[in-house]
Amino acid sequence: SFGASAQRRVLEADLFKKSDLENIILTIDDKEITLARFIAAFNLAFQLNKLPILTEKELVQFIDNFINQYVLYLDALEKEVDKDVLIQDQLVNKEYRLLLTKYLNEEIAQKIIISDEEALKHYGQNKSSWNAEFEHVKSSVKREMKNERMISTREEIVDRLRKKSNIRYNDLL
């Protein structure tokens, strides 16, 4: 039973005992889905949804859709759809982009903090670019500054990594 946890849009794995997370909650043929895997799929599906309450009907509907998608996935595996080179390339590309996004967020975005004072100074130096008083555009100024710093920080990281890496391509060039 999901109890109070199902009343929220995010199921927190921390609310469950570690041993419970390893419990199999769904079996389709010989494939088993643990509570941990279900929670991950549930949270991924609802990550962009802003509604604060999840009704029992929505939970049942999600579970039904989850099962439907999973049986289709198993059928695709059985028919060896995953052997298609284009599908494999797309999966590798998706994994690459997800990992890179997480890395850039952790290594750059989360570490850049723009103070109100910095934003006000930037606003003053670029006042002609803004058509409103600082208080009305403060968040936009901060966002612009953060984006600029993220780009320059990313370039610094890439430069540092390229210098310490042995990169070779087509020796004829």
PDB file of C-alpha atoms in Angstrom:
ATOM      1  CA  SER A   1       0.000   0.000   0.000  1.00  0.00           C
ATOM      2  CA  PHE A   2       1.255   3.467  -0.854  1.00  0.00           C
ATOM      3  CA  GLY A   3      -0.570   5.203   1.993  1.00  0.00           C
ATOM      4  CA  ALA A   4       0.132   8.902   2.444  1.00  0.00           C
ATOM      5  CA  SER A   5       2.950   8.809  -0.105  1.00  0.00           C
ATOM      6  CA  ALA A   6       0.442   8.342  -2.924  1.00  0.00           C
ATOM      7  CA  GLN A   7      -1.143  11.663  -2.010  1.00  0.00           C
ATOM      8  CA  ARG A   8       1.879  13.453  -3.493  1.00  0.00           C
ATOM      9  CA  ARG A   9       3.189  13.711  -7.024  1.00  0.00           C
ATOM     10  CA  VAL A  10       6.556  12.279  -5.959  1.00  0.00           C
ATOM     11  CA  LEU A  11       7.003   8.956  -4.243  1.00  0.00           C
ATOM     12  CA  GLU A  12       9.999   9.276  -1.969  1.00  0.00           C
ATOM     13  CA  ALA A  13      12.048   6.115  -1.756  1.00  0.00           C
ATOM     14  CA  ASP A  14      13.326   7.330   1.635  1.00  0.00           C
ATOM     15  CA  LEU A  15       9.851   6.727   3.076  1.00  0.00           C
ATOM     16  CA  PHE A  16      10.254   3.004   2.481  1.00  0.00           C
ATOM     17  CA  LYS A  17      12.542   0.508   4.187  1.00  0.00           C
ATOM     18  CA  LYS A  18      15.487  -0.545   2.013  1.00  0.00           C
ATOM     19  CA  SER A  19      14.259  -4.128   2.130  1.00  0.00           C
ATOM     20  CA  ASP A  20      10.810  -3.007   0.917  1.00  0.00           C
ATOM     21  CA  LEU A  21      12.376  -1.252  -2.081  1.00  0.00           C
ATOM     22  CA  GLU A  22      13.765  -4.594  -3.209  1.00  0.00           C
ATOM     23  CA  ASN A  23      10.338  -6.246  -3.021  1.00  0.00           C
ATOM     24  CA  ILE A  24       8.833  -7.356  -6.304  1.00  0.00           C
ATOM     25  CA  ILE A  25       5.535  -5.549  -6.780  1.00  0.00           C
ATOM     26  CA  LEU A  26       4.772  -6.593 -10.328  1.00  0.00           C
ATOM     27  CA  THR A  27       5.531  -9.712 -12.333  1.00  0.00           C
ATOM     28  CA  ILE A  28       4.913 -10.017 -16.057  1.00  0.00           C
ATOM     29  CA  ASP A  29       5.795 -13.470 -17.294  1.00  0.00           C
ATOM     30  CA  ASP A  30       9.298 -13.994 -15.886  1.00  0.00           C
ATOM     31  CA  LYS A  31      10.113 -10.258 -15.609  1.00  0.00           C
ATOM     32  CA  GLU A  32       9.965  -8.733 -12.154  1.00  0.00           C
ATOM     33  CA  ILE A  33       9.563  -5.067 -11.235  1.00  0.00           C
ATOM     34  CA  THR A  34      10.802  -3.972  -7.815  1.00  0.00           C
ATOM     35  CA  LEU A  35       9.252  -1.181  -5.785  1.00  0.00           C
ATOM     36  CA  ALA A  36      12.410   0.894  -6.340  1.00  0.00           C
ATOM     37  CA  ARG A  37      12.110   0.584 -10.134  1.00  0.00           C
ATOM     38  CA  PHE A  38       8.406   1.423 -10.001  1.00  0.00           C
ATOM     39  CA  ILE A  39       9.087   4.526  -7.867  1.00  0.00           C
ATOM     40  CA  ALA A  40      11.739   5.680 -10.351  1.00  0.00           C
ATOM     41  CA  ALA A  41       9.345   5.230 -13.292  1.00  0.00           C
ATOM     42  CA  PHE A  42       6.528   6.943 -11.407  1.00  0.00           C
ATOM     43  CA  ASN A  43       8.656   9.954 -10.458  1.00  0.00           C
ATOM     44  CA  LEU A  44      10.004  10.260 -13.987  1.00  0.00           C
ATOM     45  CA  ALA A  45       6.483  10.237 -15.420  1.00  0.00           C
ATOM     46  CA  PHE A  46       5.252  12.932 -13.045  1.00  0.00           C
ATOM     47  CA  GLN A  47       8.360  15.108 -12.789  1.00  0.00           C
ATOM     48  CA  LEU A  48       6.901  17.942 -14.865  1.00  0.00           C
ATOM     49  CA  ASN A  49       3.377  17.685 -13.521  1.00  0.00           C
ATOM     50  CA  LYS A  50       2.520  20.584 -11.200  1.00  0.00           C
ATOM     51  CA  LEU A  51      -0.589  19.073  -9.610  1.00  0.00           C
ATOM     52  CA  PRO A  52      -0.005  18.599  -5.873  1.00  0.00           C
ATOM     53  CA  ILE A  53      -2.426  15.724  -5.253  1.00  0.00           C
ATOM     54  CA  LEU A  54      -2.507  12.284  -6.815  1.00  0.00           C
ATOM     55  CA  THR A  55      -5.860  10.578  -6.597  1.00  0.00           C
ATOM     56  CA  GLU A  56      -6.240   6.832  -6.227  1.00  0.00           C
ATOM     57  CA  LYS A  57      -7.839   6.751  -9.689  1.00  0.00           C
ATOM     58  CA  GLU A  58      -4.758   8.468 -11.198  1.00  0.00           C
ATOM     59  CA  LEU A  59      -2.464   6.006  -9.446  1.00  0.00           C
ATOM     60  CA  VAL A  60      -4.430   3.032 -10.797  1.00  0.00           C
ATOM     61  CA  GLN A  61      -4.396   4.609 -14.263  1.00  0.00           C
ATOM     62  CA  PHE A  62      -0.617   5.117 -14.032  1.00  0.00           C
ATOM     63  CA  ILE A  63      -0.095   1.493 -12.968  1.00  0.00           C
ATOM     64  CA  ASP A  64      -2.248   0.262 -15.879  1.00  0.00           C
ATOM     65  CA  ASN A  65      -0.311   2.436 -18.341  1.00  0.00           C
ATOM     66  CA  PHE A  66       2.981   1.296 -16.815  1.00  0.00           C
ATOM     67  CA  ILE A  67       1.988  -2.359 -17.301  1.00  0.00           C
ATOM     68  CA  ASN A  68       0.764  -1.697 -20.866  1.00  0.00           C
ATOM     69  CA  GLN A  69       4.028   0.006 -21.825  1.00  0.00           C
ATOM     70  CA  TYR A  70       6.083  -2.707 -20.198  1.00  0.00           C
ATOM     71  CA  VAL A  71       4.336  -5.572 -22.027  1.00  0.00           C
ATOM     72  CA  LEU A  72       4.840  -3.677 -25.298  1.00  0.00           C
ATOM     73  CA  TYR A  73       8.512  -3.195 -24.385  1.00  0.00           C
ATOM     74  CA  LEU A  74       8.887  -6.938 -23.698  1.00  0.00           C
ATOM     75  CA  ASP A  75       7.269  -7.724 -27.043  1.00  0.00           C
ATOM     76  CA  ALA A  76       9.696  -5.335 -28.775  1.00  0.00           C
ATOM     77  CA  LEU A  77      12.633  -7.083 -27.089  1.00  0.00           C
ATOM     78  CA  GLU A  78      11.273 -10.488 -28.096  1.00  0.00           C
ATOM     79  CA  LYS A  79      11.043  -9.294 -31.702  1.00  0.00           C
ATOM     80  CA  GLU A  80      14.623  -7.995 -31.393  1.00  0.00           C
ATOM     81  CA  VAL A  81      13.682  -4.424 -32.226  1.00  0.00           C
ATOM     82  CA  ASP A  82      16.623  -3.374 -30.035  1.00  0.00           C
ATOM     83  CA  LYS A  83      19.015  -4.897 -32.569  1.00  0.00           C
ATOM     84  CA  ASP A  84      18.283  -2.095 -35.021  1.00  0.00           C
ATOM     85  CA  VAL A  85      21.444   0.028 -35.389  1.00  0.00           C
ATOM     86  CA  LEU A  86      19.478   3.286 -35.504  1.00  0.00           C
ATOM     87  CA  ILE A  87      17.716   2.443 -32.220  1.00  0.00           C
ATOM     88  CA  GLN A  88      21.033   1.543 -30.583  1.00  0.00           C
ATOM     89  CA  ASP A  89      22.585   4.821 -31.759  1.00  0.00           C
ATOM     90  CA  GLN A  90      19.621   6.808 -30.435  1.00  0.00           C
ATOM     91  CA  LEU A  91      19.853   5.063 -27.050  1.00  0.00           C
ATOM     92  CA  VAL A  92      23.581   5.792 -26.773  1.00  0.00           C
ATOM     93  CA  ASN A  93      22.968   9.409 -27.811  1.00  0.00           C
ATOM     94  CA  LYS A  94      20.172   9.797 -25.238  1.00  0.00           C
ATOM     95  CA  GLU A  95      22.342   8.305 -22.477  1.00  0.00           C
ATOM     96  CA  TYR A  96      25.181  10.633 -23.468  1.00  0.00           C
ATOM     97  CA  ARG A  97      22.931  13.726 -23.369  1.00  0.00           C
ATOM     98  CA  LEU A  98      21.360  12.755 -20.022  1.00  0.00           C
ATOM     99  CA  LEU A  99      24.753  12.168 -18.427  1.00  0.00           C
ATOM    100  CA  LEU A 100      26.172  15.373 -19.874  1.00  0.00           C
ATOM    101  CA  THR A 101      23.166  17.387 -18.651  1.00  0.00           C
ATOM    102  CA  LYS A 102      23.551  15.971 -15.143  1.00  0.00           C
ATOM    103  CA  TYR A 103      27.300  16.664 -15.178  1.00  0.00           C
ATOM    104  CA  LEU A 104      26.885  20.252 -16.392  1.00  0.00           C
ATOM    105  CA  ASN A 105      24.196  20.898 -13.804  1.00  0.00           C
ATOM    106  CA  GLU A 106      26.293  19.521 -10.940  1.00  0.00           C
ATOM    107  CA  GLU A 107      29.651  20.938 -12.059  1.00  0.00           C
ATOM    108  CA  ILE A 108      28.505  24.323 -13.309  1.00  0.00           C
ATOM    109  CA  ALA A 109      24.900  25.446 -12.850  1.00  0.00           C
ATOM    110  CA  GLN A 110      24.497  24.593  -9.167  1.00  0.00           C
ATOM    111  CA  LYS A 111      27.768  26.320  -8.296  1.00  0.00           C
ATOM    112  CA  ILE A 112      26.936  29.664  -9.914  1.00  0.00           C
ATOM    113  CA  ILE A 113      25.165  32.031  -7.559  1.00  0.00           C
ATOM    114  CA  ILE A 114      24.418  35.594  -8.643  1.00  0.00           C
ATOM    115  CA  SER A 115      23.911  38.024  -5.754  1.00  0.00           C
ATOM    116  CA  ASP A 116      21.463  40.915  -5.890  1.00  0.00           C
ATOM    117  CA  GLU A 117      24.427  43.293  -5.684  1.00  0.00           C
ATOM    118  CA  GLU A 118      26.129  41.703  -8.710  1.00  0.00           C
ATOM    119  CA  ALA A 119      22.878  41.800 -10.653  1.00  0.00           C
ATOM    120  CA  LEU A 120      22.299  45.465  -9.772  1.00  0.00           C
ATOM    121  CA  LYS A 121      25.837  46.373 -10.899  1.00  0.00           C
ATOM    122  CA  HIS A 122      25.348  44.470 -14.186  1.00  0.00           C
ATOM    123  CA  TYR A 123      21.965  46.142 -14.652  1.00  0.00           C
ATOM    124  CA  GLY A 124      23.551  49.572 -14.100  1.00  0.00           C
ATOM    125  CA  GLN A 125      26.288  48.870 -16.645  1.00  0.00           C
ATOM    126  CA  ASN A 126      23.740  47.656 -19.224  1.00  0.00           C
ATOM    127  CA  LYS A 127      20.701  49.774 -18.325  1.00  0.00           C
ATOM    128  CA  SER A 128      19.976  50.592 -21.967  1.00  0.00           C
ATOM    129  CA  SER A 129      19.334  46.875 -22.598  1.00  0.00           C
ATOM    130  CA  TRP A 130      16.466  46.801 -20.125  1.00  0.00           C
ATOM    131  CA  ASN A 131      13.145  48.607 -20.493  1.00  0.00           C
ATOM    132  CA  ALA A 132      12.139  48.482 -16.841  1.00  0.00           C
ATOM    133  CA  GLU A 133      13.296  49.242 -13.333  1.00  0.00           C
ATOM    134  CA  PHE A 134      15.714  46.780 -11.729  1.00  0.00           C
ATOM    135  CA  GLU A 135      13.170  45.226  -9.346  1.00  0.00           C
ATOM    136  CA  HIS A 136      10.967  44.281 -12.309  1.00  0.00           C
ATOM    137  CA  VAL A 137      13.773  42.625 -14.276  1.00  0.00           C
ATOM    138  CA  LYS A 138      16.050  41.395 -11.467  1.00  0.00           C
ATOM    139  CA  SER A 139      15.339  37.708 -12.109  1.00  0.00           C
ATOM    140  CA  SER A 140      15.948  38.160 -15.852  1.00  0.00           C
ATOM    141  CA  VAL A 141      19.225  39.978 -15.174  1.00  0.00           C
ATOM    142  CA  LYS A 142      20.345  37.176 -12.840  1.00  0.00           C
ATOM    143  CA  ARG A 143      19.326  34.515 -15.363  1.00  0.00           C
ATOM    144  CA  GLU A 144      21.259  36.288 -18.141  1.00  0.00           C
ATOM    145  CA  MET A 145      24.343  36.598 -15.930  1.00  0.00           C
ATOM    146  CA  LYS A 146      24.119  32.960 -14.864  1.00  0.00           C
ATOM    147  CA  ASN A 147      23.827  31.821 -18.493  1.00  0.00           C
ATOM    148  CA  GLU A 148      26.882  33.897 -19.441  1.00  0.00           C
ATOM    149  CA  ARG A 149      28.897  32.455 -16.549  1.00  0.00           C
ATOM    150  CA  MET A 150      27.754  28.936 -17.359  1.00  0.00           C
ATOM    151  CA  ILE A 151      28.993  29.318 -20.935  1.00  0.00           C
ATOM    152  CA  SER A 152      32.366  30.727 -19.893  1.00  0.00           C
ATOM    153  CA  THR A 153      32.783  28.133 -17.110  1.00  0.00           C
ATOM    154  CA  ARG A 154      31.945  25.338 -19.547  1.00  0.00           C
ATOM    155  CA  GLU A 155      34.533  26.703 -21.987  1.00  0.00           C
ATOM    156  CA  GLU A 156      37.161  26.852 -19.190  1.00  0.00           C
ATOM    157  CA  ILE A 157      36.415  23.236 -18.203  1.00  0.00           C
ATOM    158  CA  VAL A 158      36.605  22.075 -21.826  1.00  0.00           C
ATOM    159  CA  ASP A 159      39.903  23.931 -22.350  1.00  0.00           C
ATOM    160  CA  ARG A 160      41.369  22.394 -19.171  1.00  0.00           C
ATOM    161  CA  LEU A 161      40.195  18.891 -20.128  1.00  0.00           C
ATOM    162  CA  ARG A 162      41.476  19.204 -23.699  1.00  0.00           C
ATOM    163  CA  LYS A 163      44.905  20.311 -22.439  1.00  0.00           C
ATOM    164  CA  LYS A 164      45.252  17.331 -20.145  1.00  0.00           C
ATOM    165  CA  SER A 165      43.876  14.849 -22.700  1.00  0.00           C
ATOM    166  CA  ASN A 166      45.822  13.234 -25.504  1.00  0.00           C
ATOM    167  CA  ILE A 167      43.507  14.016 -28.423  1.00  0.00           C
ATOM    168  CA  ARG A 168      44.406  12.805 -31.893  1.00  0.00           C
ATOM    169  CA  TYR A 169      42.404  12.693 -35.038  1.00  0.00           C
ATOM    170  CA  ASN A 170      43.382  12.145 -38.649  1.00  0.00           C
ATOM    171  CA  ASP A 171      47.124  12.725 -38.447  1.00  0.00           C
ATOM    172  CA  LEU A 172      47.072  13.926 -42.061  1.00  0.00           C
ATOM    173  CA  LEU A 173      45.258  17.129 -41.126  1.00  0.00           C
TER     174      LEU A 173
END
